[in-house]
XYZ file of C-alpha atoms in Angstrom:
540
model
C 219.358 126.655 -47.835
C 222.727 125.846 -49.377
C 224.858 122.727 -49.622
C 228.410 122.946 -48.340
C 230.916 123.718 -51.068
C 233.630 121.264 -52.097
C 236.902 121.065 -50.186
C 239.146 123.797 -51.550
C 242.842 123.464 -52.330
C 245.230 125.740 -50.377
C 245.441 128.161 -53.338
C 241.653 128.195 -53.717
C 241.175 128.766 -49.991
C 243.516 131.787 -49.968
C 241.710 133.420 -52.900
C 238.252 132.605 -51.501
C 239.076 133.988 -48.060
C 240.349 137.215 -49.617
C 237.148 137.677 -51.627
C 234.971 136.902 -48.605
C 236.890 139.426 -46.509
C 236.306 142.202 -49.060
C 232.579 141.377 -49.225
C 232.333 141.322 -45.424
C 234.147 144.674 -45.176
C 231.898 146.177 -47.863
C 234.915 147.749 -49.586
C 235.964 148.398 -53.170
C 238.702 146.051 -54.350
C 239.486 144.527 -57.737
C 240.999 141.058 -57.889
C 242.092 139.040 -60.909
C 241.408 135.333 -60.361
C 243.565 133.428 -62.836
C 243.647 129.657 -63.116
C 244.194 126.924 -65.667
C 241.010 125.367 -67.121
C 239.551 122.979 -64.551
C 241.307 124.584 -61.572
C 238.062 125.410 -59.740
C 237.773 129.163 -60.273
C 233.974 128.988 -60.102
C 234.039 127.383 -56.655
C 236.292 130.189 -55.423
C 234.033 133.019 -56.497
C 230.909 131.174 -55.323
C 232.401 131.600 -51.840
C 232.153 135.370 -52.362
C 228.543 134.925 -53.493
C 227.883 132.928 -50.282
C 229.313 135.753 -48.190
C 227.178 138.360 -49.969
C 224.063 136.280 -49.284
C 225.091 135.862 -45.645
C 225.300 139.659 -45.397
C 221.796 139.987 -46.922
C 223.210 141.531 -50.088
C 222.854 140.818 -53.793
C 225.465 139.240 -56.078
C 225.909 139.775 -59.816
C 227.682 137.274 -62.082
C 228.289 138.368 -65.674
C 228.895 135.662 -68.280
C 230.058 136.437 -71.834
C 227.168 134.563 -73.464
C 224.173 133.508 -71.422
C 223.744 130.290 -73.429
C 227.085 129.241 -71.963
C 225.595 129.351 -68.473
C 223.758 126.018 -68.624
C 226.270 124.071 -66.533
C 226.846 127.121 -64.338
C 223.118 127.315 -63.568
C 222.996 123.596 -62.746
C 226.011 123.934 -60.449
C 224.469 126.950 -58.732
C 221.171 125.140 -58.145
C 222.975 122.124 -56.673
C 224.884 124.411 -54.306
C 222.154 126.861 -53.277
C 218.949 124.888 -53.779
C 217.384 127.543 -56.009
C 217.883 129.186 -59.375
C 219.323 132.693 -59.766
C 217.519 135.431 -61.630
C 218.580 135.528 -65.279
C 218.964 138.588 -67.488
C 219.605 138.335 -71.233
C 218.058 139.261 -74.577
C 216.034 136.049 -74.995
C 213.735 136.745 -72.025
C 210.115 137.669 -72.704
C 208.997 141.200 -71.852
C 206.893 139.851 -68.980
C 209.889 138.004 -67.502
C 212.088 141.069 -67.928
C 209.577 143.241 -66.051
C 209.289 140.670 -63.257
C 213.072 140.327 -62.944
C 213.606 144.100 -63.058
C 211.198 144.557 -60.126
C 212.709 141.652 -58.169
C 216.180 143.173 -58.536
C 214.938 146.648 -57.560
C 213.142 145.405 -54.436
C 215.986 143.106 -53.398
C 213.851 139.975 -53.782
C 216.298 138.626 -56.396
C 219.513 137.922 -54.506
C 221.736 136.429 -57.220
C 221.595 137.670 -60.799
C 223.417 135.969 -63.655
C 223.370 137.554 -67.053
C 224.941 139.096 -70.085
C 226.590 142.533 -70.059
C 223.324 144.506 -69.862
C 222.621 142.956 -66.419
C 225.153 145.460 -65.102
C 222.610 148.269 -65.510
C 219.748 146.758 -63.497
C 218.519 148.808 -60.482
C 220.121 146.799 -57.679
C 218.694 147.280 -54.217
C 221.862 146.367 -52.296
C 224.606 144.910 -54.478
C 227.410 143.264 -52.497
C 229.777 141.736 -55.081
C 230.332 141.598 -58.855
C 231.931 138.652 -60.671
C 233.045 138.893 -64.325
C 233.535 135.329 -65.560
C 235.803 134.962 -68.634
C 236.735 138.638 -68.180
C 238.942 138.597 -71.292
C 236.048 137.716 -73.601
C 235.379 140.020 -76.537
C 231.604 139.736 -76.176
C 231.747 141.947 -73.072
C 232.411 144.800 -75.517
C 229.189 146.397 -76.818
C 229.847 147.334 -80.464
C 226.470 148.803 -81.499
C 224.657 151.869 -80.215
C 226.418 153.093 -77.086
C 229.877 151.495 -77.279
C 231.273 150.309 -73.941
C 233.235 147.497 -72.309
C 231.115 145.811 -69.626
C 234.226 144.658 -67.762
C 235.524 148.215 -67.397
C 232.064 149.595 -66.623
C 231.662 146.932 -63.929
C 234.862 148.144 -62.249
C 233.454 151.691 -62.318
C 230.134 150.402 -60.904
C 231.945 148.559 -58.107
C 233.955 151.665 -57.261
C 230.825 153.837 -57.108
C 229.067 151.277 -54.902
C 232.126 150.611 -52.746
C 231.950 146.847 -53.332
C 234.471 144.204 -54.430
C 234.711 142.860 -57.962
C 236.536 139.773 -59.220
C 237.761 139.379 -62.813
C 237.961 135.649 -63.552
C 239.771 133.974 -66.445
C 242.195 131.244 -67.437
C 243.751 133.821 -69.769
C 243.290 137.313 -68.293
C 243.467 140.253 -70.678
C 246.703 142.218 -70.952
C 244.763 145.221 -69.642
C 243.897 143.431 -66.395
C 247.392 141.996 -65.983
C 248.862 145.467 -66.509
C 246.661 146.769 -63.688
C 248.024 143.955 -61.508
C 251.586 145.067 -62.345
C 250.728 148.650 -61.417
C 249.374 147.527 -58.053
C 245.808 148.569 -58.833
C 244.384 145.012 -58.861
C 245.089 142.032 -56.612
C 246.071 138.761 -58.283
C 245.375 135.143 -57.331
C 246.665 132.215 -59.374
C 245.401 128.617 -59.454
C 248.189 126.858 -61.391
C 246.880 123.284 -61.113
C 243.720 121.467 -62.069
C 241.398 120.533 -59.229
C 241.566 117.016 -57.733
C 244.879 116.229 -59.440
C 243.624 116.093 -63.054
C 246.458 116.557 -65.552
C 246.572 119.269 -68.202
C 246.189 117.850 -71.733
C 249.082 117.162 -74.075
C 249.024 119.682 -76.959
C 250.455 118.715 -80.369
C 250.771 120.988 -83.395
C 249.822 119.410 -86.744
C 251.667 121.060 -89.656
C 249.095 121.013 -92.465
C 251.850 121.624 -95.033
C 253.221 118.170 -94.196
C 250.216 116.215 -92.886
C 247.864 117.159 -95.717
C 244.168 116.192 -95.809
C 242.670 114.683 -98.948
C 241.613 117.176 -101.628
C 238.446 118.999 -100.589
C 238.720 117.669 -97.031
C 239.773 119.397 -93.818
C 240.860 116.716 -91.354
C 244.498 115.606 -91.396
C 245.398 111.883 -91.281
C 246.841 112.438 -87.791
C 243.581 113.907 -86.457
C 241.490 111.213 -88.159
C 243.607 108.514 -86.464
C 243.206 110.222 -83.084
C 239.427 110.315 -83.576
C 239.393 106.584 -84.418
C 241.300 105.748 -81.233
C 239.060 107.968 -79.106
C 235.813 106.456 -80.397
C 237.245 102.923 -80.068
C 237.956 103.638 -76.393
C 234.347 104.758 -75.848
C 235.397 108.332 -75.140
C 234.193 111.658 -76.506
C 235.824 114.195 -78.829
C 235.380 117.835 -79.754
C 236.180 119.303 -83.169
C 236.542 123.061 -82.967
C 236.099 125.328 -85.991
C 235.175 128.947 -85.415
C 233.029 129.282 -88.542
C 229.253 128.929 -88.552
C 227.416 127.532 -91.554
C 228.608 125.303 -94.390
C 231.065 127.562 -96.243
C 232.122 131.215 -95.804
C 232.040 131.987 -99.542
C 230.216 130.811 -102.661
C 231.687 131.645 -106.082
C 231.146 130.805 -109.729
C 233.995 128.707 -111.146
C 233.160 129.942 -114.652
C 233.181 133.760 -114.253
C 234.416 134.305 -110.695
C 231.193 135.900 -109.406
C 231.108 135.998 -105.602
C 227.904 136.249 -103.622
C 228.058 139.419 -101.535
C 225.509 141.013 -99.221
C 223.773 143.959 -100.953
C 223.821 145.912 -97.668
C 227.325 145.074 -96.387
C 230.879 144.650 -97.656
C 230.763 140.973 -96.721
C 230.382 137.623 -98.424
C 227.206 135.629 -97.913
C 227.765 132.496 -95.823
C 226.114 129.308 -97.016
C 223.918 127.646 -94.388
C 223.116 124.422 -96.214
C 220.953 122.944 -93.443
C 218.660 125.983 -93.737
C 218.971 126.225 -97.532
C 220.095 129.857 -97.294
C 222.930 132.221 -98.110
C 223.142 134.570 -95.137
C 224.997 137.719 -94.085
C 226.375 137.396 -90.552
C 226.466 141.173 -90.145
C 222.956 142.346 -91.034
C 220.966 139.103 -91.308
C 220.149 139.420 -95.032
C 219.176 136.052 -96.539
C 218.553 134.606 -99.985
C 217.920 131.164 -101.426
C 220.969 129.745 -103.215
C 220.346 130.186 -106.962
C 220.526 127.238 -109.322
C 222.774 129.145 -111.744
C 225.190 132.060 -111.640
C 223.438 135.465 -111.815
C 226.369 136.913 -113.806
C 227.134 134.322 -116.507
C 223.946 132.232 -116.326
C 225.954 129.005 -116.031
C 224.408 126.158 -114.061
C 226.376 123.683 -111.920
C 229.348 126.050 -111.591
C 228.687 127.416 -108.100
C 231.310 126.258 -105.616
C 231.373 126.472 -101.824
C 234.808 127.694 -100.700
C 236.276 126.786 -97.332
C 234.797 124.881 -94.403
C 232.199 125.755 -91.809
C 230.937 123.465 -89.057
C 228.193 122.024 -91.298
C 230.735 121.002 -93.949
C 232.914 119.495 -91.253
C 229.942 117.454 -90.019
C 229.487 116.171 -93.575
C 233.113 115.004 -93.700
C 232.832 113.346 -90.283
C 229.703 111.457 -91.352
C 231.589 109.998 -94.322
C 234.488 108.925 -92.098
C 232.501 107.716 -89.076
C 228.923 106.879 -90.167
C 228.048 105.153 -86.883
C 229.099 107.777 -84.343
C 226.639 110.222 -82.801
C 227.709 113.754 -83.695
C 226.091 117.065 -82.784
C 226.763 120.579 -84.085
C 226.898 123.208 -81.333
C 226.681 126.783 -82.622
C 224.785 129.951 -81.705
C 222.333 129.203 -84.550
C 220.844 126.310 -82.569
C 221.774 127.245 -78.972
C 219.804 130.439 -78.390
C 218.845 129.955 -74.746
C 220.216 128.340 -71.563
C 217.511 125.675 -71.869
C 218.745 124.605 -75.308
C 222.347 124.637 -74.095
C 221.368 122.593 -71.026
C 219.709 119.961 -73.222
C 222.926 119.584 -75.229
C 225.044 119.480 -72.059
C 222.773 116.808 -70.601
C 223.151 114.638 -73.719
C 226.934 114.974 -73.579
C 227.075 114.164 -69.853
C 224.882 111.074 -70.396
C 227.276 110.010 -73.197
C 224.496 110.134 -75.769
C 226.855 112.105 -78.033
C 230.272 110.891 -79.207
C 231.457 113.979 -81.061
C 230.742 117.683 -80.629
C 231.437 119.915 -83.630
C 231.325 123.507 -82.487
C 232.414 127.105 -82.545
C 233.596 129.212 -79.611
C 230.214 128.809 -77.876
C 231.295 125.366 -76.581
C 234.777 126.191 -75.334
C 234.149 128.393 -72.300
C 233.526 126.984 -68.861
C 232.100 123.581 -69.760
C 233.191 120.425 -67.945
C 232.751 117.116 -69.793
C 234.476 114.283 -67.883
C 234.466 111.793 -70.792
C 235.805 114.247 -73.383
C 239.455 113.315 -73.943
C 240.265 114.582 -77.454
C 240.055 118.104 -78.844
C 240.851 118.772 -82.499
C 241.293 122.356 -83.665
C 240.488 122.154 -87.375
C 241.826 125.560 -88.477
C 243.859 127.323 -85.794
C 244.841 130.111 -88.209
C 241.377 131.711 -88.210
C 241.763 135.122 -86.591
C 245.573 135.333 -86.737
C 245.689 137.914 -89.518
C 244.209 141.372 -90.055
C 244.790 144.766 -88.497
C 243.607 143.843 -84.997
C 246.235 144.635 -82.355
C 244.811 141.836 -80.193
C 244.716 139.174 -82.942
C 247.474 136.990 -81.480
C 246.338 137.466 -77.883
C 242.728 136.669 -78.752
C 243.609 133.585 -80.815
C 245.846 132.276 -78.036
C 243.122 132.828 -75.428
C 240.563 131.006 -77.566
C 242.800 128.037 -78.374
C 243.974 127.773 -74.749
C 240.327 127.629 -73.665
C 239.536 125.040 -76.361
C 242.431 122.870 -75.223
C 241.142 123.129 -71.660
C 238.043 121.093 -72.529
C 240.114 117.880 -72.855
C 240.872 115.465 -70.018
C 239.212 117.353 -67.166
C 238.599 114.231 -65.052
C 240.788 111.189 -64.387
C 241.160 110.385 -68.103
C 244.179 112.081 -69.720
C 243.434 114.510 -72.529
C 244.993 115.116 -75.920
C 244.760 118.204 -78.149
C 245.684 118.341 -81.853
C 245.977 121.823 -83.363
C 245.941 121.972 -87.187
C 247.806 124.960 -88.639
C 249.621 126.148 -91.763
C 251.793 128.424 -89.596
C 253.441 126.248 -86.914
C 256.182 128.855 -86.337
C 253.627 131.439 -85.212
C 254.206 132.566 -81.589
C 250.692 131.389 -80.681
C 251.367 127.827 -81.868
C 254.833 127.767 -80.295
C 253.479 128.899 -76.917
C 250.628 126.373 -76.976
C 252.919 123.460 -77.756
C 255.534 124.485 -75.187
C 252.934 125.281 -72.525
C 254.649 128.650 -72.186
C 251.676 130.718 -71.058
C 253.651 133.314 -69.109
C 256.296 133.656 -71.834
C 253.645 134.355 -74.454
C 251.968 136.998 -72.286
C 255.335 138.680 -71.665
C 256.069 138.753 -75.395
C 252.682 140.267 -76.247
C 253.105 142.816 -73.468
C 256.544 143.830 -74.749
C 255.218 144.207 -78.310
C 252.389 146.458 -77.144
C 254.695 148.549 -74.958
C 257.191 148.956 -77.809
C 254.420 150.316 -80.051
C 252.653 152.314 -77.297
C 249.449 150.355 -77.844
C 246.874 149.616 -75.111
C 247.363 149.042 -72.239
C 250.565 151.120 -72.560
C 248.995 153.846 -74.708
C 245.595 155.241 -75.580
C 243.701 154.345 -78.751
C 240.323 155.532 -79.992
C 238.307 154.900 -83.123
C 236.140 157.573 -84.724
C 233.630 156.014 -87.122
C 231.561 158.065 -89.565
C 228.549 156.452 -91.217
C 225.571 157.417 -93.327
C 223.365 156.300 -96.203
C 224.767 159.078 -98.454
C 228.344 158.142 -99.369
C 229.169 161.633 -100.624
C 228.080 163.209 -97.315
C 230.183 160.691 -95.353
C 233.245 161.467 -97.485
C 232.692 165.209 -96.999
C 232.467 164.742 -93.235
C 235.688 162.707 -93.302
C 237.445 165.447 -95.294
C 236.263 168.135 -92.850
C 237.486 166.099 -89.871
C 240.844 165.447 -91.535
C 241.420 169.228 -91.864
C 240.886 169.825 -88.124
C 242.381 166.579 -86.765
C 244.527 166.824 -83.582
C 248.209 167.075 -84.483
C 249.734 168.350 -81.258
C 252.536 166.614 -79.394
C 251.668 163.199 -78.031
C 248.624 162.704 -80.294
C 248.615 160.996 -83.709
C 245.553 160.886 -85.979
C 245.427 158.221 -88.707
C 242.875 158.398 -91.506
C 240.363 158.851 -92.876
C 240.139 155.480 -94.575
C 237.249 153.275 -95.661
C 236.469 150.829 -92.877
C 237.144 147.165 -93.754
C 233.346 146.886 -93.598
C 232.962 149.980 -95.802
C 229.235 149.271 -96.115
C 227.312 147.924 -93.114
C 223.519 147.591 -93.011
C 223.273 150.006 -95.924
C 225.436 152.687 -94.297
C 228.770 153.810 -95.772
C 231.580 153.910 -93.197
C 234.877 155.780 -92.809
C 237.314 155.464 -89.896
C 239.907 157.497 -88.040
C 242.259 156.116 -85.400
C 243.586 158.445 -82.713
C 246.684 157.264 -80.855
C 248.016 158.996 -77.738
C 250.105 158.460 -74.622
C 248.636 157.202 -71.350
C 248.830 160.694 -69.865
C 246.629 162.240 -72.596
C 242.911 162.804 -71.974
C 241.964 161.372 -75.338
C 238.216 161.836 -74.818
C 238.655 165.581 -74.209
C 240.853 165.955 -77.308
C 238.319 164.190 -79.513
C 235.418 166.146 -77.991
C 237.179 169.426 -78.823
C 237.985 168.171 -82.322
C 234.373 167.285 -83.102
C 233.158 170.584 -81.635
C 235.158 172.722 -84.100
C 234.329 170.610 -87.160
C 231.294 171.142 -89.367
C 229.574 167.818 -89.979
C 226.493 167.059 -92.124
C 223.469 166.286 -89.945
C 222.770 163.021 -91.757
C 226.213 161.622 -90.870
C 226.478 159.667 -87.618
C 229.669 159.889 -85.554
C 230.574 157.064 -83.162
C 233.457 157.135 -80.718
C 235.060 153.861 -79.651
C 237.578 154.233 -76.821
C 240.047 151.333 -76.757
C 238.492 149.573 -79.781
C 238.259 145.777 -79.898
C 236.889 145.677 -83.437
C 238.646 147.414 -86.309
C 235.973 146.538 -88.860
């Protein structure tokens, strides 16, 4: 049984018919489905799922974080009258075994899951959907390093089935494949049912300064007052978990660092813990500084969502606020409970990280405030600007998704940054063109090849020796450049010392073969681990 889908717009109908045709023909094809937030991309690809089911085949939908799938699961159940099989790390072993068998026998027809769902033993897979295809969490960074989006395209090619890459902000890699004629492209430029895109304003924090020790500008505070007075909902976005990212002693300057990682300990005040977000190490906050023995000198530096909630409570003691972070939204059930409260208007303000910005539809949410838009703009990441723009564009897309107009205030200390300029001007295509030109000028992906070689081990001397040996034999032929070795920004991670090389090459170079030959002729200590990261997303 399935309920009829909603009436599609002409643009939606064209994209949906194309996807259905590929499923019906049982042929490999890659399509990029681009559309502004609220344009109805999900309804388009559900048409492809319908066609796969009509053909007696299975459908796979990959989501970047399964906790984000709460509304998706509810929408699916309303449309199809049943729940899909789920696959993610929070399932019990018994459920995993049951799901694995159901997928293998073909009993499970629709599977929704995180990236590892790609490797289930499908009986007769008919279509693959990658929702939020640009999302960084599709890249597996530990163990075997791979990009689930790219592996899904390979899987679709091997199985001779269609795949759709869905996003409001497709990756430059996918858009480059569209330019080269390898992928089809469908664009949904308008919100569904005539809803207007929100008005985006940039708040210059150098001019509109918050009070000392506070993080909300007068302009954003006023917007919150007006929103609550109108009985509408607001979202404050800050991509930092916990209370504060750093604790230091104001007397001697001691900073609390993880003993196993080159990283500061994050204060989680609600839990009464200082915690490392890389290895999970925890300790109770001490009453005095371990270096100078001074009491009452420990200071929390910078804001996290918990500190923001504290400020909001002082400003608006009567509003109902809820923090939405991965620390308290582990499963779809927990996410669904939060979504239900928001939809019933039992919550006035959501304070959250990136977990709340992807794919959710809250009709009464009319104001979005980005508390610190500069997080993620700096560092050595070639995708820093692209990634920040994608995230902020998605955040802005939560506002005004129904008949109520939306407003977005973006707080920044760098209003001249191309990301902020593009957001305010609504110049999505211009920003993408600029980023593409910058990458092409520097021969960076997707216009060149890049690979990371990471050495790690518990013995720092052995790791340094391995790095020296590799440096002596590094590829230096035409068209290949080897940079390094250098200590990784996370020079110590989970007790292992780390050194990095970067190998840069042209698109026509088989970079994997070059690196394989390089490692083969180099003597490396057995206790040193070598990891290869093709097209790295993390440079830590």
